[in-house]
Coordinates of N, CA and C in Angstrom, one line a residue:
M103 N 117.1 61.4 107.4 CA 115.8 61.0 107.8 C 114.7 61.7 107.0
K104 N 115.0 63.0 106.6 CA 114.0 63.7 105.8 C 113.8 63.0 104.4
D105 N 114.9 62.5 103.8 CA 114.9 61.9 102.5 C 114.1 60.6 102.6
S106 N 114.4 59.8 103.7 CA 113.7 58.5 103.8 C 112.2 58.7 104.0
L107 N 111.8 59.8 104.8 CA 110.4 60.1 105.0 C 109.8 60.5 103.7
R108 N 110.5 61.3 103.0 CA 109.9 61.8 101.7 C 109.7 60.6 100.8
E109 N 110.7 59.7 100.7 CA 110.6 58.6 99.8 C 109.5 57.7 100.2
S110 N 109.4 57.4 101.5 CA 108.3 56.5 101.9 C 107.0 57.1 101.7
T111 N 106.8 58.4 101.9 CA 105.5 59.0 101.6 C 105.2 59.0 100.1
V112 N 106.2 59.3 99.3 CA 105.9 59.2 97.9 C 105.6 57.8 97.4
D113 N 106.3 56.8 97.9 CA 106.0 55.4 97.5 C 104.6 55.0 97.9
W114 N 104.2 55.4 99.2 CA 102.9 55.0 99.6 C 101.8 55.7 98.7
I115 N 102.0 56.9 98.4 CA 101.1 57.6 97.5 C 101.0 57.0 96.1
K116 N 102.2 56.6 95.6 CA 102.2 56.0 94.3 C 101.4 54.7 94.3
R117 N 101.5 53.9 95.4 CA 100.8 52.7 95.4 C 99.3 52.9 95.5
F118 N 98.8 53.9 96.2 CA 97.4 54.0 96.5 C 96.7 55.1 95.7
T119 N 97.4 55.9 94.9 CA 96.8 56.9 94.2 C 97.0 56.7 92.7
P120 N 95.9 56.6 92.0 CA 95.9 56.3 90.5 C 96.7 57.4 89.8
S121 N 96.7 58.6 90.2 CA 97.4 59.7 89.4 C 98.9 59.4 89.5
F122 N 99.4 58.9 90.5 CA 100.8 58.7 90.6 C 101.2 57.4 89.8
R123 N 100.3 56.4 89.8 CA 100.6 55.2 89.0 C 100.7 55.6 87.5
S124 N 99.9 56.6 87.1 CA 99.9 57.0 85.7 C 101.1 57.9 85.4
G125 N 101.9 58.3 86.4 CA 103.1 59.1 86.2 C 102.9 60.6 86.2
A126 N 101.9 61.1 87.0 CA 101.7 62.5 87.1 C 102.8 63.1 88.0
K127 N 103.8 63.7 87.4 CA 104.9 64.3 88.1 C 104.5 65.5 88.9
E128 N 103.5 66.2 88.4 CA 103.1 67.4 89.0 C 102.5 67.2 90.4
A129 N 101.7 66.2 90.6 CA 101.2 65.8 91.9 C 102.3 65.4 92.8
Q130 N 103.3 64.7 92.3 CA 104.4 64.2 93.1 C 105.2 65.4 93.7
Q131 N 105.4 66.4 92.9 CA 106.1 67.6 93.3 C 105.4 68.3 94.4
V132 N 104.1 68.4 94.3 CA 103.3 69.0 95.4 C 103.4 68.3 96.7
V133 N 103.3 67.0 96.6 CA 103.4 66.2 97.9 C 104.8 66.3 98.5
V134 N 105.8 66.3 97.7 CA 107.2 66.4 98.2 C 107.4 67.8 98.8
R135 N 106.8 68.8 98.2 CA 106.9 70.2 98.8 C 106.2 70.2 100.2
Q136 N 105.0 69.6 100.3 CA 104.3 69.6 101.5 C 105.0 68.8 102.6
V137 N 105.6 67.7 102.3 CA 106.3 66.9 103.3 C 107.5 67.7 103.7
T138 N 108.2 68.3 102.8 CA 109.4 69.1 103.2 C 109.0 70.3 104.1
A139 N 107.9 70.9 103.8 CA 107.5 72.1 104.6 C 107.0 71.7 106.0
S140 N 106.6 70.5 106.2 CA 106.1 70.1 107.5 C 107.1 69.1 108.2
D141 N 108.3 69.3 108.2 CA 109.3 68.4 108.7 C 109.3 68.3 110.2
G142 N 108.6 69.1 110.9 CA 108.5 69.0 112.4 C 107.8 70.2 113.0
P143 N 107.7 70.2 114.3 CA 107.0 71.3 114.9 C 107.7 72.7 114.9
M144 N 109.0 72.6 114.7 CA 109.8 73.9 114.6 C 110.4 74.0 113.3
A145 N 110.2 75.2 112.7 CA 110.9 75.5 111.4 C 112.4 75.6 111.7
P146 N 113.2 75.4 110.6 CA 114.6 75.6 110.8 C 115.1 76.9 111.4
A147 N 114.4 78.0 111.0 CA 114.7 79.3 111.6 C 114.4 79.4 113.1
G148 N 113.3 78.7 113.5 CA 112.9 78.7 114.9 C 113.7 77.8 115.8
F149 N 114.5 76.9 115.1 CA 115.2 75.9 115.9 C 116.2 76.5 116.8
A150 N 117.0 77.4 116.3 CA 118.0 78.1 117.1 C 117.4 78.9 118.2
A151 N 116.3 79.5 118.0 CA 115.7 80.3 119.1 C 115.1 79.3 120.1
G152 N 114.6 78.2 119.7 CA 114.1 77.2 120.6 C 115.2 76.6 121.5
R153 N 116.3 76.3 120.9 CA 117.5 75.8 121.7 C 118.0 76.9 122.7
L154 N 118.0 78.1 122.3 CA 118.4 79.2 123.2 C 117.5 79.3 124.3
L155 N 116.2 79.3 124.1 CA 115.2 79.4 125.2 C 115.3 78.3 126.1
V156 N 115.5 77.1 125.6 CA 115.6 75.9 126.5 C 116.9 76.1 127.4
S157 N 118.0 76.6 126.8 CA 119.2 76.8 127.6 C 119.0 77.9 128.6
V158 N 118.3 78.9 128.3 CA 118.0 80.0 129.2 C 117.1 79.4 130.4
A159 N 116.1 78.5 130.0 CA 115.3 77.9 131.0 C 116.2 77.0 132.0
G160 N 117.2 76.4 131.4 CA 118.1 75.6 132.3 C 118.8 76.5 133.3
I161 N 119.3 77.6 132.8 CA 120.1 78.5 133.7 C 119.1 79.1 134.7
S162 N 117.9 79.5 134.3 CA 116.9 80.0 135.2 C 116.5 79.0 136.2
G163 N 116.4 77.7 135.8 CA 116.1 76.6 136.8 C 117.2 76.5 137.8
V164 N 118.4 76.5 137.4 CA 119.5 76.4 138.4 C 119.5 77.6 139.4
L165 N 119.2 78.8 138.9 CA 119.1 79.9 139.8 C 117.9 79.8 140.7
A166 N 116.8 79.3 140.2 CA 115.6 79.2 141.0 C 115.8 78.2 142.2
V167 N 116.4 77.1 141.8 CA 116.7 76.1 142.9 C 117.7 76.6 143.9
G168 N 118.8 77.2 143.4 CA 119.8 77.8 144.3 C 119.3 78.9 145.2
L169 N 118.5 79.8 144.6 CA 117.9 80.8 145.4 C 116.9 80.3 146.4
G170 N 116.1 79.3 146.0 CA 115.1 78.7 146.9 C 115.8 78.0 148.1
A171 N 116.9 77.3 147.8 CA 117.6 76.7 148.9 C 118.2 77.7 149.8
Y172 N 118.8 78.8 149.2 CA 119.3 79.9 150.0 C 118.3 80.5 150.9
G173 N 117.1 80.8 150.3 CA 116.0 81.4 151.1 C 115.5 80.5 152.2
A174 N 115.5 79.2 152.0 CA 115.0 78.2 153.0 C 116.0 78.1 154.1
H175 N 117.3 78.2 153.9 CA 118.2 78.1 155.0 C 118.7 79.4 155.6
V176 N 118.6 80.5 154.9 CA 119.0 81.7 155.5 C 117.9 82.5 156.1
L177 N 116.8 82.5 155.4 CA 115.6 83.3 155.9 C 114.8 82.4 156.9
R178 N 115.3 82.2 158.0 CA 114.5 81.4 159.0 C 113.5 82.2 159.7
P179 N 112.4 81.5 160.1 CA 111.3 82.2 160.8 C 111.9 82.8 162.2
G180 N 111.5 84.0 162.5 CA 111.9 84.6 163.7 C 113.2 85.4 163.6
Q181 N 114.1 85.1 162.6 CA 115.3 85.9 162.4 C 115.0 87.1 161.5
Q182 N 114.1 86.9 160.6 CA 113.8 88.0 159.7 C 112.3 88.4 159.9
Q183 N 111.9 89.5 159.4 CA 110.5 89.9 159.4 C 109.8 89.0 158.5
E184 N 108.6 88.6 158.9 CA 107.8 87.6 158.1 C 107.5 88.1 156.7
H185 N 107.2 89.4 156.5 CA 106.8 89.8 155.2 C 108.0 89.7 154.2
L186 N 109.2 89.8 154.7 CA 110.4 89.6 153.8 C 110.5 88.2 153.3
K187 N 110.2 87.2 154.2 CA 110.3 85.8 153.8 C 109.1 85.5 152.8
L188 N 108.0 86.1 153.0 CA 106.9 85.9 152.1 C 107.2 86.5 150.7
A189 N 107.8 87.6 150.7 CA 108.2 88.2 149.4 C 109.2 87.4 148.7
F190 N 110.2 86.8 149.4 CA 111.1 85.9 148.8 C 110.5 84.7 148.3
E191 N 109.6 84.1 149.0 CA 108.9 82.9 148.6 C 108.0 83.1 147.4
A192 N 107.3 84.3 147.3 CA 106.5 84.6 146.2 C 107.4 84.8 144.9
G193 N 108.5 85.5 145.1 CA 109.4 85.6 143.9 C 109.9 84.3 143.5
N194 N 110.3 83.4 144.4 CA 110.8 82.1 144.0 C 109.8 81.2 143.4
R195 N 108.6 81.3 143.9 CA 107.5 80.5 143.3 C 107.2 80.9 141.8
Y196 N 107.1 82.2 141.6 CA 106.9 82.7 140.2 C 108.1 82.4 139.4
H197 N 109.3 82.4 139.9 CA 110.5 82.1 139.2 C 110.4 80.7 138.7
F198 N 110.1 79.7 139.6 CA 110.0 78.3 139.2 C 108.9 78.1 138.2
F199 N 107.7 78.6 138.4 CA 106.6 78.3 137.5 C 106.9 78.8 136.1
H200 N 107.5 80.0 136.0 CA 107.7 80.6 134.7 C 109.0 80.0 134.0
T201 N 109.9 79.5 134.8 CA 111.0 78.7 134.2 C 110.5 77.5 133.5
L202 N 109.5 76.8 134.1 CA 108.9 75.6 133.5 C 108.2 76.0 132.2
A203 N 107.5 77.1 132.3 CA 106.8 77.6 131.1 C 107.7 78.0 130.0
L204 N 108.9 78.5 130.3 CA 109.9 78.8 129.3 C 110.4 77.6 128.5
L205 N 110.3 76.4 129.2 CA 110.6 75.2 128.4 C 109.7 74.9 127.3
G206 N 108.4 75.4 127.4 CA 107.5 75.2 126.3 C 107.4 76.3 125.3
A207 N 108.3 77.3 125.5 CA 108.3 78.5 124.5 C 108.5 78.1 123.1
P208 N 109.4 77.1 122.8 CA 109.6 76.7 121.4 C 108.4 76.1 120.7
L209 N 107.4 75.7 121.5 CA 106.2 75.2 120.9 C 105.1 76.2 120.6
T210 N 105.4 77.5 120.9 CA 104.4 78.5 120.6 C 104.6 79.1 119.2
R211 N 103.6 79.8 118.8 CA 103.7 80.4 117.4 C 104.8 81.5 117.3
R212 N 105.0 82.2 118.4 CA 106.0 83.2 118.4 C 106.9 83.0 119.7
P213 N 107.8 82.1 119.5 CA 108.7 81.7 120.7 C 109.5 82.9 121.2
N214 N 110.0 83.7 120.3 CA 110.9 84.8 120.8 C 110.1 85.8 121.6
L215 N 108.8 86.1 121.2 CA 108.0 87.0 121.9 C 107.6 86.5 123.3
F216 N 107.1 85.2 123.3 CA 106.7 84.6 124.5 C 107.9 84.5 125.5
G217 N 109.0 84.0 125.0 CA 110.2 83.8 125.8 C 110.8 85.1 126.3
G218 N 110.8 86.1 125.5 CA 111.4 87.4 125.9 C 110.5 88.0 127.0
L219 N 109.2 88.0 126.8 CA 108.3 88.5 127.8 C 108.5 87.8 129.1
L220 N 108.5 86.4 129.0 CA 108.7 85.7 130.3 C 110.0 86.0 131.0
C221 N 111.1 86.0 130.2 CA 112.4 86.3 130.8 C 112.4 87.7 131.5
L222 N 111.9 88.7 130.8 CA 111.9 90.0 131.3 C 111.0 90.1 132.5
G223 N 109.8 89.5 132.4 CA 108.9 89.5 133.5 C 109.5 88.8 134.8
M224 N 110.1 87.7 134.6 CA 110.8 87.0 135.7 C 111.9 87.8 136.3
L225 N 112.6 88.5 135.5 CA 113.7 89.3 136.0 C 113.2 90.5 136.9
L226 N 112.2 91.1 136.3 CA 111.6 92.3 137.1 C 110.8 91.9 138.3
F227 N 109.9 90.9 138.1 CA 109.1 90.5 139.2 C 109.9 89.7 140.3
S228 N 110.4 88.6 139.9 CA 111.2 87.8 140.9 C 112.4 88.5 141.4
G229 N 113.1 89.1 140.5 CA 114.3 89.8 140.9 C 114.0 90.9 141.9
S230 N 113.0 91.7 141.8 CA 112.7 92.7 142.7 C 112.2 92.1 144.1
C231 N 111.5 91.0 144.0 CA 111.1 90.3 145.2 C 112.3 89.8 146.0
Y232 N 113.3 89.2 145.3 CA 114.5 88.7 145.9 C 115.3 89.9 146.5
Y233 N 115.4 90.9 145.7 CA 116.2 92.1 146.2 C 115.6 92.7 147.5
Y234 N 114.3 92.8 147.4 CA 113.6 93.4 148.6 C 113.8 92.5 149.8
A235 N 113.6 91.2 149.7 CA 113.7 90.3 150.8 C 115.1 90.3 151.4
L236 N 116.1 90.4 150.5 CA 117.5 90.3 151.0 C 118.1 91.6 151.5
T237 N 117.6 92.7 151.0 CA 118.2 94.0 151.4 C 117.3 94.9 152.2
E238 N 116.0 94.6 152.2 CA 115.0 95.4 152.9 C 114.9 96.8 152.3
S239 N 115.3 96.9 151.1 CA 115.2 98.2 150.4 C 114.0 98.2 149.5
D240 N 113.2 99.3 149.7 CA 112.0 99.5 148.9 C 112.2 100.1 147.5
A241 N 113.5 100.3 147.2 CA 113.8 101.1 145.9 C 113.3 100.3 144.7
V242 N 113.4 99.0 144.7 CA 113.0 98.2 143.5 C 111.6 97.7 143.5
R243 N 110.9 97.9 144.6 CA 109.5 97.4 144.7 C 108.6 98.0 143.7
K244 N 109.0 99.2 143.2 CA 108.1 99.9 142.2 C 108.1 99.1 140.8
V245 N 109.1 98.3 140.5 CA 109.1 97.6 139.2 C 108.4 96.2 139.3
T246 N 108.1 95.7 140.5 CA 107.4 94.4 140.7 C 106.1 94.3 139.9
P247 N 105.2 95.3 139.9 CA 104.0 95.2 139.1 C 104.2 95.2 137.6
Y248 N 105.3 95.9 137.2 CA 105.6 95.8 135.8 C 106.1 94.4 135.3
G249 N 106.8 93.8 136.2 CA 107.2 92.4 135.9 C 106.0 91.5 135.9
G250 N 105.0 91.7 136.8 CA 103.8 90.9 136.7 C 103.0 91.2 135.5
M251 N 103.0 92.4 135.0 CA 102.3 92.7 133.8 C 102.9 92.0 132.6
L252 N 104.3 92.0 132.6 CA 105.0 91.3 131.5 C 104.7 89.8 131.5
L253 N 104.6 89.2 132.7 CA 104.3 87.8 132.7 C 102.9 87.6 132.2
I254 N 101.9 88.4 132.5 CA 100.6 88.3 132.0 C 100.6 88.5 130.5
A255 N 101.4 89.5 130.0 CA 101.5 89.7 128.5 C 102.1 88.5 127.8
A256 N 103.0 87.8 128.5 CA 103.6 86.6 127.9 C 102.6 85.5 127.7
W257 N 101.8 85.3 128.7 CA 100.7 84.3 128.6 C 99.7 84.7 127.5
A258 N 99.3 86.0 127.5 CA 98.4 86.5 126.5 C 98.9 86.3 125.1
S259 N 100.3 86.4 124.9 CA 100.8 86.3 123.6 C 100.6 84.9 123.0
I260 N 100.3 83.9 123.8 CA 100.0 82.6 123.2 C 98.7 82.6 122.6
I261 N 97.8 83.4 123.1 CA 96.4 83.4 122.6 C 96.3 83.9 121.1
F262 N 97.0 85.0 120.9 CA 96.9 85.7 119.6 C 98.0 85.3 118.6

């Protein structure tokens, strides 16, 4: 497909640009290099990272749905303390939203940075909310704000 795109672009330029009709090979090489360099939104080096992040988003989505269903059926009102259910729901909500954001990571300028910060932030924030809601242990609640800061840093990494 790249070769056909390159050939069609060069043919079009030859037809409508006088310098190509006169045989200026120098200009032709510049155009071919530019077309080759802009073959798509992801560079070949970023393609593997993009595929990995999309796969991680798929795994994270499976976990978010499974944990959400578990929380909806196991943590019933009246059986648990209400603040535990709220913590679980907050963790699950952030898990879902940031899983969807992870799907867009390959489109950012630095997909590894954005994706890494999102994954680590989800693990610390949502994971600590899940753990607290299921075990009633305050031991991991101290890392929840750090997870939130990593999620904020991930979003900020898109700006710069």
